[in-house]
Short mmCIF file of C-alpha atoms in Angstrom, two decimals:
data_model
loop_
_atom_site.label_atom_id
_atom_site.label_comp_id
_atom_site.label_asym_id
_atom_site.label_seq_id
_atom_site.Cartn_x
_atom_site.Cartn_y
_atom_site.Cartn_z
CA MET C 270 93.88 99.25 66.96
CA PHE C 271 94.95 98.02 70.17
CA LEU C 272 98.50 99.06 69.00
CA SER C 273 97.98 102.74 69.23
CA LYS C 274 95.49 102.93 72.16
CA SER C 275 96.46 106.12 74.27
CA ASN C 276 93.04 107.70 75.80
CA THR C 277 93.83 108.06 79.29
CA ASN C 278 90.60 109.26 80.30
CA GLU C 279 89.51 105.45 80.28
CA ASN C 280 91.84 105.09 83.27
CA SER C 281 89.59 105.15 86.42
CA ILE C 282 92.64 104.25 89.05
CA THR C 283 91.87 107.60 90.65
CA GLU C 284 88.33 108.15 90.23
CA GLY C 285 85.18 105.97 90.58
CA VAL C 286 84.72 102.82 92.87
CA ILE C 287 87.99 101.28 93.72
CA TRP C 288 87.38 97.56 93.76
CA LYS C 289 85.64 97.32 90.27
CA SER C 290 88.47 99.23 88.79
CA MET C 291 91.04 96.99 90.40
CA LEU C 292 88.86 93.85 89.54
CA SER C 293 89.18 94.95 85.85
CA TYR C 294 92.81 95.72 85.90
CA PHE C 295 93.73 92.94 87.76
CA GLY C 296 91.57 90.54 85.78
CA ALA C 297 93.71 91.70 82.63
CA LEU C 298 96.97 91.11 84.57
CA LEU C 299 95.68 87.73 85.67
CA LEU C 300 94.87 86.64 82.07
CA GLY C 301 98.48 88.10 81.39
CA ALA C 302 99.82 85.97 84.05
CA PHE C 303 97.98 83.03 83.03
CA PHE C 304 98.82 83.03 79.33
CA GLN C 305 102.72 83.73 80.59
CA GLN C 306 102.55 80.51 82.78
CA PHE C 307 100.75 78.51 80.03
CA TYR C 308 103.56 79.53 77.72
CA ASN C 309 105.98 78.00 80.10
CA THR C 310 103.63 75.16 80.93
CA VAL C 311 103.46 74.13 77.25
CA ASP C 312 107.48 73.67 77.59
CA ALA C 313 107.23 71.81 80.45
CA VAL C 314 104.40 69.42 78.72
CA ILE C 315 106.18 69.14 75.36
CA VAL C 316 109.62 68.43 77.63
CA GLY C 317 108.17 66.00 79.92
CA ARG C 318 105.67 64.34 77.47
CA ALA C 319 107.79 64.14 74.49
CA VAL C 320 111.44 63.98 75.84
CA GLY C 321 111.25 62.88 79.52
CA SER C 322 110.82 63.49 83.06
CA ASP C 323 114.69 64.17 83.28
CA ALA C 324 114.52 66.95 80.59
CA LEU C 325 111.44 68.35 82.56
CA ALA C 326 114.04 68.06 85.68
CA ALA C 327 116.53 70.04 83.17
CA VAL C 328 114.09 72.81 82.32
CA GLY C 329 112.06 73.44 85.57
CA GLY C 330 114.64 72.53 88.07
CA SER C 331 118.14 74.04 88.55
CA ALA C 332 117.74 76.08 85.35
CA ALA C 333 114.49 77.84 86.47
CA MET C 334 115.96 78.55 89.58
CA VAL C 335 118.97 80.58 88.13
CA THR C 336 117.02 82.42 85.40
CA SER C 337 114.74 83.20 88.05
CA LEU C 338 117.51 84.78 89.78
CA PHE C 339 118.70 87.32 87.23
CA VAL C 340 115.21 88.07 85.90
CA GLY C 341 113.86 88.43 89.14
CA PHE C 342 116.60 90.91 90.22
CA PHE C 343 115.77 93.13 86.88
CA MET C 344 112.13 92.83 87.73
CA GLY C 345 112.43 94.17 91.20
CA LEU C 346 114.59 97.10 89.79
CA SER C 347 112.24 97.70 87.22
CA SER C 348 109.45 98.20 89.75
CA GLY C 349 110.98 101.23 90.28
CA ALA C 350 110.44 102.77 87.16
CA THR C 351 107.05 101.45 87.37
CA VAL C 352 106.30 103.37 90.81
CA VAL C 353 108.15 106.18 89.31
CA ILE C 354 105.61 106.53 86.14
CA ALA C 355 102.58 105.66 87.88
CA GLN C 356 103.25 108.64 90.63
CA PHE C 357 104.20 111.30 87.97
CA PHE C 358 101.22 110.07 85.63
CA GLY C 359 99.00 110.40 88.58
CA ALA C 360 100.23 113.55 89.37
CA LYS C 361 99.56 114.75 85.49
CA SER C 362 103.53 115.43 85.06
CA ARG C 363 103.73 114.70 81.41
CA LYS C 364 107.57 115.46 80.97
CA GLU C 365 108.51 113.65 83.60
CA VAL C 366 106.61 110.58 82.39
CA SER C 367 108.69 110.92 79.38
CA LYS C 368 111.81 111.10 80.89
CA ALA C 369 111.13 108.00 82.95
CA VAL C 370 110.20 105.91 80.29
CA HIS C 371 113.02 106.47 78.12
CA THR C 372 115.30 106.04 80.93
CA ALA C 373 113.62 102.89 81.81
CA ILE C 374 113.86 101.34 78.62
CA ALA C 375 117.83 102.32 78.63
CA ILE C 376 117.86 100.37 81.68
CA ALA C 377 116.25 97.09 80.32
CA LEU C 378 118.74 97.34 76.98
CA ALA C 379 121.99 97.80 79.26
CA GLY C 380 120.59 95.11 81.88
CA GLY C 381 119.86 92.93 79.60
CA ALA C 382 123.56 92.89 77.67
CA VAL C 383 124.85 92.68 81.17
CA ILE C 384 122.78 89.75 82.17
CA THR C 385 123.65 87.97 78.98
CA LEU C 386 127.42 88.32 79.31
CA VAL C 387 127.13 87.02 83.09
CA GLY C 388 124.94 84.25 82.56
CA PHE C 389 127.15 82.70 79.71
CA LEU C 390 130.40 82.86 82.00
CA ILE C 391 128.34 81.36 85.03
CA SER C 392 125.99 78.77 83.38
CA SER C 393 128.36 75.72 84.06
CA TRP C 394 129.51 76.80 87.22
CA ILE C 395 126.32 77.56 88.81
CA ILE C 396 124.61 74.32 87.88
CA GLY C 397 127.16 72.44 89.17
CA VAL C 398 127.07 74.36 92.47
CA MET C 399 123.39 73.57 92.71
CA LYS C 400 123.91 69.63 93.00
CA THR C 401 121.90 69.26 89.78
CA PRO C 402 121.50 65.37 89.37
CA VAL C 403 124.17 64.14 86.77
CA GLU C 404 121.58 62.84 84.43
CA THR C 405 120.36 66.69 83.74
CA VAL C 406 123.85 68.88 84.13
CA GLU C 407 124.26 68.94 80.49
CA ALA C 408 120.93 69.78 79.15
CA SER C 409 120.46 72.61 82.01
CA THR C 410 123.42 74.29 81.13
CA ILE C 411 122.62 74.45 77.33
CA TYR C 412 119.17 75.48 78.41
CA LEU C 413 120.70 78.48 80.47
CA LYS C 414 122.96 79.72 77.90
CA ILE C 415 120.39 79.53 75.34
CA TYR C 416 117.72 81.44 77.93
CA PHE C 417 120.74 84.14 78.34
CA ALA C 418 121.14 84.79 74.82
CA GLY C 419 117.42 86.30 74.51
CA MET C 420 117.33 88.42 77.85
CA ILE C 421 117.43 91.62 76.33
CA PRO C 422 114.25 91.04 74.37
CA ASN C 423 113.07 89.68 77.62
CA LEU C 424 114.12 92.32 79.66
CA VAL C 425 112.36 95.11 77.23
CA TYR C 426 109.44 93.33 76.94
CA ASN C 427 108.84 93.21 80.68
CA MET C 428 109.98 96.82 81.13
CA GLY C 429 107.51 97.97 78.27
CA ALA C 430 104.62 96.06 79.74
CA GLY C 431 105.48 97.59 83.19
CA ILE C 432 105.27 101.14 81.66
CA LEU C 433 101.80 100.53 80.14
CA ARG C 434 100.62 99.02 83.30
CA ALA C 435 101.84 101.96 85.43
CA VAL C 436 99.58 104.19 83.08
CA GLY C 437 96.69 101.70 84.08
CA ASP C 438 96.68 99.96 80.67
CA SER C 439 97.07 96.20 81.72
CA LYS C 440 95.03 94.86 78.47
CA ARG C 441 97.90 95.49 75.92
CA PRO C 442 100.38 93.88 77.66
CA LEU C 443 97.92 90.54 77.69
CA TYR C 444 97.46 91.02 73.95
CA VAL C 445 101.06 90.79 73.33
CA LEU C 446 101.06 87.86 75.87
CA ILE C 447 98.47 85.86 73.91
CA VAL C 448 100.52 86.22 70.95
CA SER C 449 103.30 85.02 72.16
CA CYS C 450 101.83 82.34 73.97
CA PHE C 451 100.31 80.83 70.67
CA ALA C 452 103.51 81.51 68.87
CA ASN C 453 105.44 79.53 71.61
CA ILE C 454 103.18 76.35 71.45
CA ILE C 455 103.76 76.21 67.47
CA LEU C 456 107.46 76.78 67.79
CA ASP C 457 107.64 74.01 70.37
CA VAL C 458 105.84 71.75 68.55
CA PHE C 459 107.77 72.49 65.27
CA PHE C 460 111.10 72.09 67.26
CA VAL C 461 110.57 69.06 69.54
CA ILE C 462 108.01 67.15 67.47
CA VAL C 463 108.06 68.15 63.56
CA LEU C 464 111.86 68.36 63.47
CA GLY C 465 112.11 65.50 66.16
CA MET C 466 114.54 67.03 68.33
CA GLY C 467 112.76 65.56 71.25
CA LYS C 468 113.60 62.00 69.95
CA MET C 469 117.28 62.80 69.54
CA GLY C 470 117.79 62.74 73.34
CA ILE C 471 117.23 65.11 76.43
CA THR C 472 119.75 67.69 75.16
CA TYR C 473 118.39 68.36 71.91
CA GLY C 474 114.79 68.27 73.33
CA VAL C 475 116.02 71.12 75.79
CA ILE C 476 117.47 73.20 73.26
CA GLY C 477 114.37 72.83 70.90
CA VAL C 478 112.29 74.55 73.70
CA ALA C 479 114.82 76.84 74.92
CA VAL C 480 115.13 78.05 70.89
CA ALA C 481 111.38 78.39 70.56
CA THR C 482 111.10 80.43 74.04
CA VAL C 483 114.11 82.97 72.91
CA LEU C 484 112.11 83.69 69.59
CA CYS C 485 108.61 84.40 71.25
CA GLN C 486 110.27 86.47 73.81
CA LEU C 487 111.79 88.65 70.68
CA ILE C 488 108.70 88.82 69.23
CA SER C 489 106.96 90.48 72.45
CA ALA C 490 109.61 92.91 72.71
CA VAL C 491 109.30 94.36 69.29
CA ILE C 492 105.29 94.26 69.55
CA ILE C 493 105.41 96.34 73.00
CA ILE C 494 108.06 98.74 71.61
CA VAL C 495 105.76 99.50 68.62
CA MET C 496 102.87 99.61 70.93
CA LEU C 497 104.87 102.57 72.96
CA MET C 498 106.17 104.38 69.54
CA ARG C 499 102.47 104.39 68.10
CA SER C 500 101.22 106.09 71.60
CA THR C 501 100.08 109.90 71.43
CA ASP C 502 100.19 109.93 75.20
CA CYS C 503 103.12 111.39 77.48
CA TYR C 504 104.29 108.05 77.62
CA LYS C 505 105.25 107.50 73.95
CA PHE C 506 108.66 105.84 72.99
CA GLU C 507 111.11 107.93 70.56
CA PHE C 508 114.35 106.01 69.91
CA LYS C 509 116.08 109.45 69.46
CA LYS C 510 114.97 110.19 73.38
CA LEU C 511 116.34 107.05 74.74
CA GLY C 512 119.13 107.50 77.11
CA PHE C 513 119.93 107.82 80.73
CA ASP C 514 118.26 110.86 82.67
CA PRO C 515 120.43 111.10 85.83
CA SER C 516 117.44 111.88 87.84
CA MET C 517 115.27 109.35 86.88
CA VAL C 518 117.84 107.15 87.03
CA SER C 519 118.39 107.89 90.80
CA ARG C 520 114.58 107.63 91.59
CA ILE C 521 114.28 104.37 89.69
CA ILE C 522 117.44 102.82 91.59
CA ARG C 523 116.27 104.09 94.88
CA ILE C 524 113.01 102.35 95.10
CA GLY C 525 114.07 99.31 92.34
CA LEU C 526 117.29 98.68 93.61
CA PRO C 527 116.18 97.29 97.26
CA ALA C 528 113.51 95.32 95.47
CA GLY C 529 115.77 94.01 93.16
CA ILE C 530 118.16 92.94 96.03
CA GLN C 531 114.93 91.78 97.67
CA THR C 532 113.83 89.70 94.71
CA THR C 533 117.44 88.05 94.38
CA MET C 534 117.80 87.14 97.90
CA TYR C 535 114.42 85.80 97.82
CA THR C 536 115.21 83.56 94.78
CA LEU C 537 118.85 82.88 96.23
CA SER C 538 117.37 81.13 99.37
CA ASN C 539 114.87 78.85 96.59
CA ILE C 540 117.88 78.11 95.16
CA LEU C 541 119.00 76.77 98.29
CA ILE C 542 115.95 75.08 98.46
CA GLN C 543 116.17 73.40 94.95
CA SER C 544 119.82 72.17 96.04
CA SER C 545 118.36 70.34 99.01
CA ILE C 546 115.56 68.85 97.21
CA ASN C 547 118.32 67.50 94.55
CA GLU C 548 119.79 65.70 97.28
CA PHE C 549 116.89 63.55 97.15
CA GLY C 550 117.48 62.12 93.60
CA LYS C 551 115.98 62.91 90.27
CA ASP C 552 112.54 62.04 90.87
CA ALA C 553 112.45 64.40 93.84
CA ALA C 554 113.86 67.43 91.57
CA ALA C 555 111.29 66.29 88.73
CA ALA C 556 108.51 66.29 91.16
CA TRP C 557 109.52 69.88 92.53
CA ALA C 558 109.53 71.17 89.21
CA ALA C 559 105.81 69.73 88.32
CA TYR C 560 104.69 70.88 91.82
CA GLY C 561 106.27 74.33 90.51
CA LYS C 562 104.19 74.34 87.70
CA ILE C 563 100.99 73.61 89.63
CA ASP C 564 102.28 75.95 92.32
CA VAL C 565 102.38 78.78 89.81
CA LEU C 566 98.75 79.13 90.02
CA PHE C 567 98.63 80.88 93.25
CA TRP C 568 102.00 82.79 92.67
CA MET C 569 100.55 84.33 89.51
CA THR C 570 97.42 85.44 91.07
CA ILE C 571 99.18 86.91 94.16
CA SER C 572 101.64 88.88 92.36
CA SER C 573 99.18 90.03 89.80
CA LEU C 574 97.32 91.53 93.00
CA GLY C 575 100.89 93.03 94.06
CA THR C 576 101.30 94.63 90.70
CA SER C 577 97.61 95.99 90.78
CA VAL C 578 97.89 97.40 94.57
CA THR C 579 101.24 99.12 93.61
CA THR C 580 99.81 100.81 90.48
CA PHE C 581 96.70 101.80 92.30
CA VAL C 582 98.56 103.09 95.14
CA GLY C 583 101.30 104.85 93.35
CA GLN C 584 98.62 106.82 91.19
CA ASN C 585 96.54 107.79 94.36
CA PHE C 586 99.78 108.83 96.04
CA GLY C 587 101.01 110.58 93.28
CA ALA C 588 97.68 112.62 93.25
CA GLY C 589 97.47 113.15 96.50
CA LYS C 590 94.45 111.24 97.15
CA TYR C 591 95.49 109.14 100.57
CA ASP C 592 91.94 107.40 101.42
CA ARG C 593 92.21 105.61 98.21
CA VAL C 594 95.67 104.38 99.09
CA HIS C 595 94.16 102.76 102.24
CA LYS C 596 91.39 101.65 100.64
CA SER C 597 92.83 100.09 97.48
CA THR C 598 95.32 98.04 99.94
CA ARG C 599 92.00 96.81 101.91
CA GLN C 600 90.13 95.64 99.04
CA ALA C 601 93.07 94.06 97.38
CA ALA C 602 93.79 92.03 100.48
CA LEU C 603 89.86 90.96 100.57
CA ILE C 604 90.27 90.00 96.70
CA ALA C 605 93.47 87.87 97.82
CA LEU C 606 91.41 86.12 100.18
CA ILE C 607 88.33 85.60 98.46
CA ILE C 608 90.40 83.82 95.31
CA THR C 609 93.42 82.20 97.53
CA ILE C 610 91.03 80.25 99.76
CA PRO C 611 89.22 78.30 97.01
CA LEU C 612 92.27 77.85 95.24
CA SER C 613 93.77 76.24 97.96
CA VAL C 614 91.17 73.50 98.75
CA ILE C 615 90.90 72.85 95.08
CA LEU C 616 94.92 72.02 95.10
CA TYR C 617 94.69 70.32 97.92
CA PHE C 618 92.12 67.69 97.02
CA TYR C 619 92.52 67.42 93.11
CA GLY C 620 96.07 68.58 92.67
CA LYS C 621 97.13 64.73 91.74
CA GLY C 622 95.27 65.53 88.29
CA PHE C 623 96.85 68.52 87.88
CA LEU C 624 100.58 66.57 88.27
CA TYR C 625 99.60 64.00 85.55
CA ILE C 626 99.62 66.82 83.03
CA PHE C 627 103.44 66.85 83.18
CA VAL C 628 104.49 63.38 84.07
CA ASP C 629 103.45 59.93 84.24
CA ASN C 630 106.12 58.30 86.67
CA LYS C 631 104.40 57.12 89.86
CA ASN C 632 107.17 57.63 91.92
CA VAL C 633 107.45 61.38 90.67
CA ILE C 634 103.51 61.68 90.85
CA ASP C 635 103.33 60.37 94.60
CA ILE C 636 106.16 62.70 96.13
CA GLY C 637 104.32 65.72 94.08
CA VAL C 638 100.98 65.06 95.74
CA GLN C 639 102.67 65.01 99.32
CA MET C 640 104.46 68.39 98.50
CA ILE C 641 101.28 70.12 97.20
CA LYS C 642 99.18 68.60 100.26
CA TYR C 643 101.96 70.01 102.84
CA LEU C 644 102.36 73.66 101.19
CA ALA C 645 98.64 74.61 99.69
CA PRO C 646 96.77 74.90 102.97
CA PHE C 647 99.68 78.00 104.15
CA TYR C 648 99.10 79.96 100.48
CA VAL C 649 96.66 82.36 102.74
CA THR C 650 99.69 83.24 105.23
CA TYR C 651 101.71 84.67 102.06
CA ILE C 652 98.97 87.40 101.40
CA GLY C 653 100.43 90.06 103.53
CA VAL C 654 103.71 89.86 102.24
CA GLU C 655 102.37 90.88 98.63
CA ILE C 656 99.72 93.08 99.55
CA PHE C 657 101.60 95.36 102.16
CA SER C 658 105.00 95.12 100.13
CA GLY C 659 103.34 96.31 97.08
CA THR C 660 101.20 99.06 98.91
CA LEU C 661 104.41 100.71 100.39
CA ARG C 662 106.34 100.17 97.16
CA GLY C 663 103.54 102.18 95.27
CA MET C 664 104.01 105.19 98.27
CA GLY C 665 107.82 104.99 97.42
CA THR C 666 109.37 103.32 100.34
CA ALA C 667 111.49 100.45 99.32
CA LEU C 668 114.59 100.07 101.71
CA VAL C 669 112.54 98.77 105.17
CA PRO C 670 110.51 96.43 103.13
CA MET C 671 113.73 95.19 101.77
CA PHE C 672 115.08 94.43 105.24
CA ILE C 673 111.59 92.92 106.26
CA THR C 674 111.98 90.35 103.45
CA LEU C 675 115.54 89.64 103.93
CA SER C 676 115.18 88.94 107.41
CA GLY C 677 111.57 87.53 107.28
CA ILE C 678 111.70 85.16 104.46
CA CYS C 679 115.62 84.61 103.26
CA LEU C 680 117.77 84.88 106.42
CA LEU C 681 115.03 82.84 108.28
CA ARG C 682 114.66 80.40 105.26
CA VAL C 683 118.48 79.97 104.88
CA SER C 684 118.77 79.48 108.79
CA TRP C 685 116.35 76.71 108.69
CA ILE C 686 117.89 74.92 106.03
CA LEU C 687 121.48 74.95 107.32
CA ILE C 688 120.51 74.52 110.62
CA ALA C 689 117.03 72.25 110.93
CA PHE C 690 117.63 70.14 107.57
CA PRO C 691 121.01 68.84 108.65
CA LEU C 692 119.27 67.49 111.60
CA ASN C 693 116.06 66.00 110.16
CA ARG C 694 116.94 65.46 106.06
CA THR C 695 113.36 65.08 104.70
CA ILE C 696 111.54 66.52 102.32
CA GLU C 697 108.95 67.61 105.23
CA THR C 698 111.76 69.58 106.84
CA VAL C 699 112.54 71.45 103.35
CA GLU C 700 108.89 72.41 102.77
CA ALA C 701 108.52 73.69 106.34
CA SER C 702 110.86 76.46 105.24
CA TYR C 703 107.98 78.13 103.79
CA PRO C 704 105.17 78.52 106.00
CA ILE C 705 107.76 79.64 108.75
CA THR C 706 108.92 82.31 106.53
CA TRP C 707 105.45 83.46 105.18
CA ILE C 708 103.89 83.80 108.42
CA THR C 709 106.76 85.60 110.09
CA THR C 710 107.45 88.32 107.02
CA SER C 711 103.40 88.83 106.75
CA VAL C 712 103.09 89.79 110.39
CA LEU C 713 106.07 91.81 110.09
CA PHE C 714 104.92 93.75 106.92
CA ALA C 715 101.76 94.65 108.72
CA ILE C 716 103.17 96.15 111.45
CA TYR C 717 105.58 98.21 109.57
CA TYR C 718 102.64 99.78 107.39
CA VAL C 719 100.61 100.71 110.37
CA ILE C 720 103.80 102.51 111.63
CA TYR C 721 104.85 103.85 108.02
CA THR C 722 101.30 105.27 107.48
CA ARG C 723 101.08 106.82 110.71
CA LYS C 724 104.28 108.32 111.03
CA HIS C 725 103.72 109.79 107.52
CA LYS C 726 100.14 110.74 108.13
CA ILE C 727 99.19 108.90 105.06
#
């Protein structure tokens, strides 16, 4: 059964043809990302169609930015655990892998509890600070509070999935997402349509979707923990071993904290973007939310590649196979180009059709089309950010990549919004912050990658 798979000989990350192994690993990650987004897209479609565009803006606008802020920080922090486990697994240090696994799950439980508490306390305040359209304030706030209630299972699943991926298993996290995705569809339909919550108004419709999401996160967490408990390999999870190993906490934080701060600052800059978009009214907010559901096609692809290269580099770096570290980087970049270019073309010419999946308001559609046509051609300029940062993270360096991201994306983007936007208050001015920062940061990462590998003779 897939719950108890443990044959590590099936992993070919440190042996064989890299691009074939990477495509297989990446393929499972991408399918997983697809189901994760399908999971979220079902929420958006049901809310947008059964409740209305205001509800879509509530779920996919300010509230989505806030949840991304908190989850993003933890995911950045948990990437430290993924790198540590991948390096020890590649070096065949079984005892250290076990310590890292149990410390990682403990961090997920503690982190989830803290985020839940903080989230409840600041939900109302942050929704107001983001200049959320008045029509969606109540629904956005309630959605946030319910989402935060499910933060522990959310983080436990993500950490558990990260552990499996670190040891080269990208298939079982996919199986969990598939189960969770279909459970979400059933629960969405049950709460919003069968129980009629969608007809009770925007707030009740959003509550139905939020509850369904939290229940599915709980299902995912339980399944992933059972998988780890039934393993017979060094990454087997046992509750009696759950705890914080000081040396592992130190390793994980050294790599993960900079990544967490980097992700948080990235999201904060996006929150500033969201606040700027909100100034143009609820139609623009709904269009940005709908565009975000389409835009995610690119992000889930490039993010999956980033995770792939981190795992491949981490295991090969741990095994001392530096030639495979460089090959993994180059081949991941090539795969990214081959996928990104046609995807950008499809979205540019056929993006309008995708928008109709979520909304049928003509003005919202028109604004969304403009957003797609402006940004899709620049996706290729972001590839360097994800591939090089993934490589550097896999080698265990995170501090300088954090500063590169903070300066190249966050600081530059915030400066653009604070300086350029007041001079020309148009949606195009807001959108321009993306390609400007993508290009700058990709160049900075490429330069640092060359400097780092030469300095350390990798």
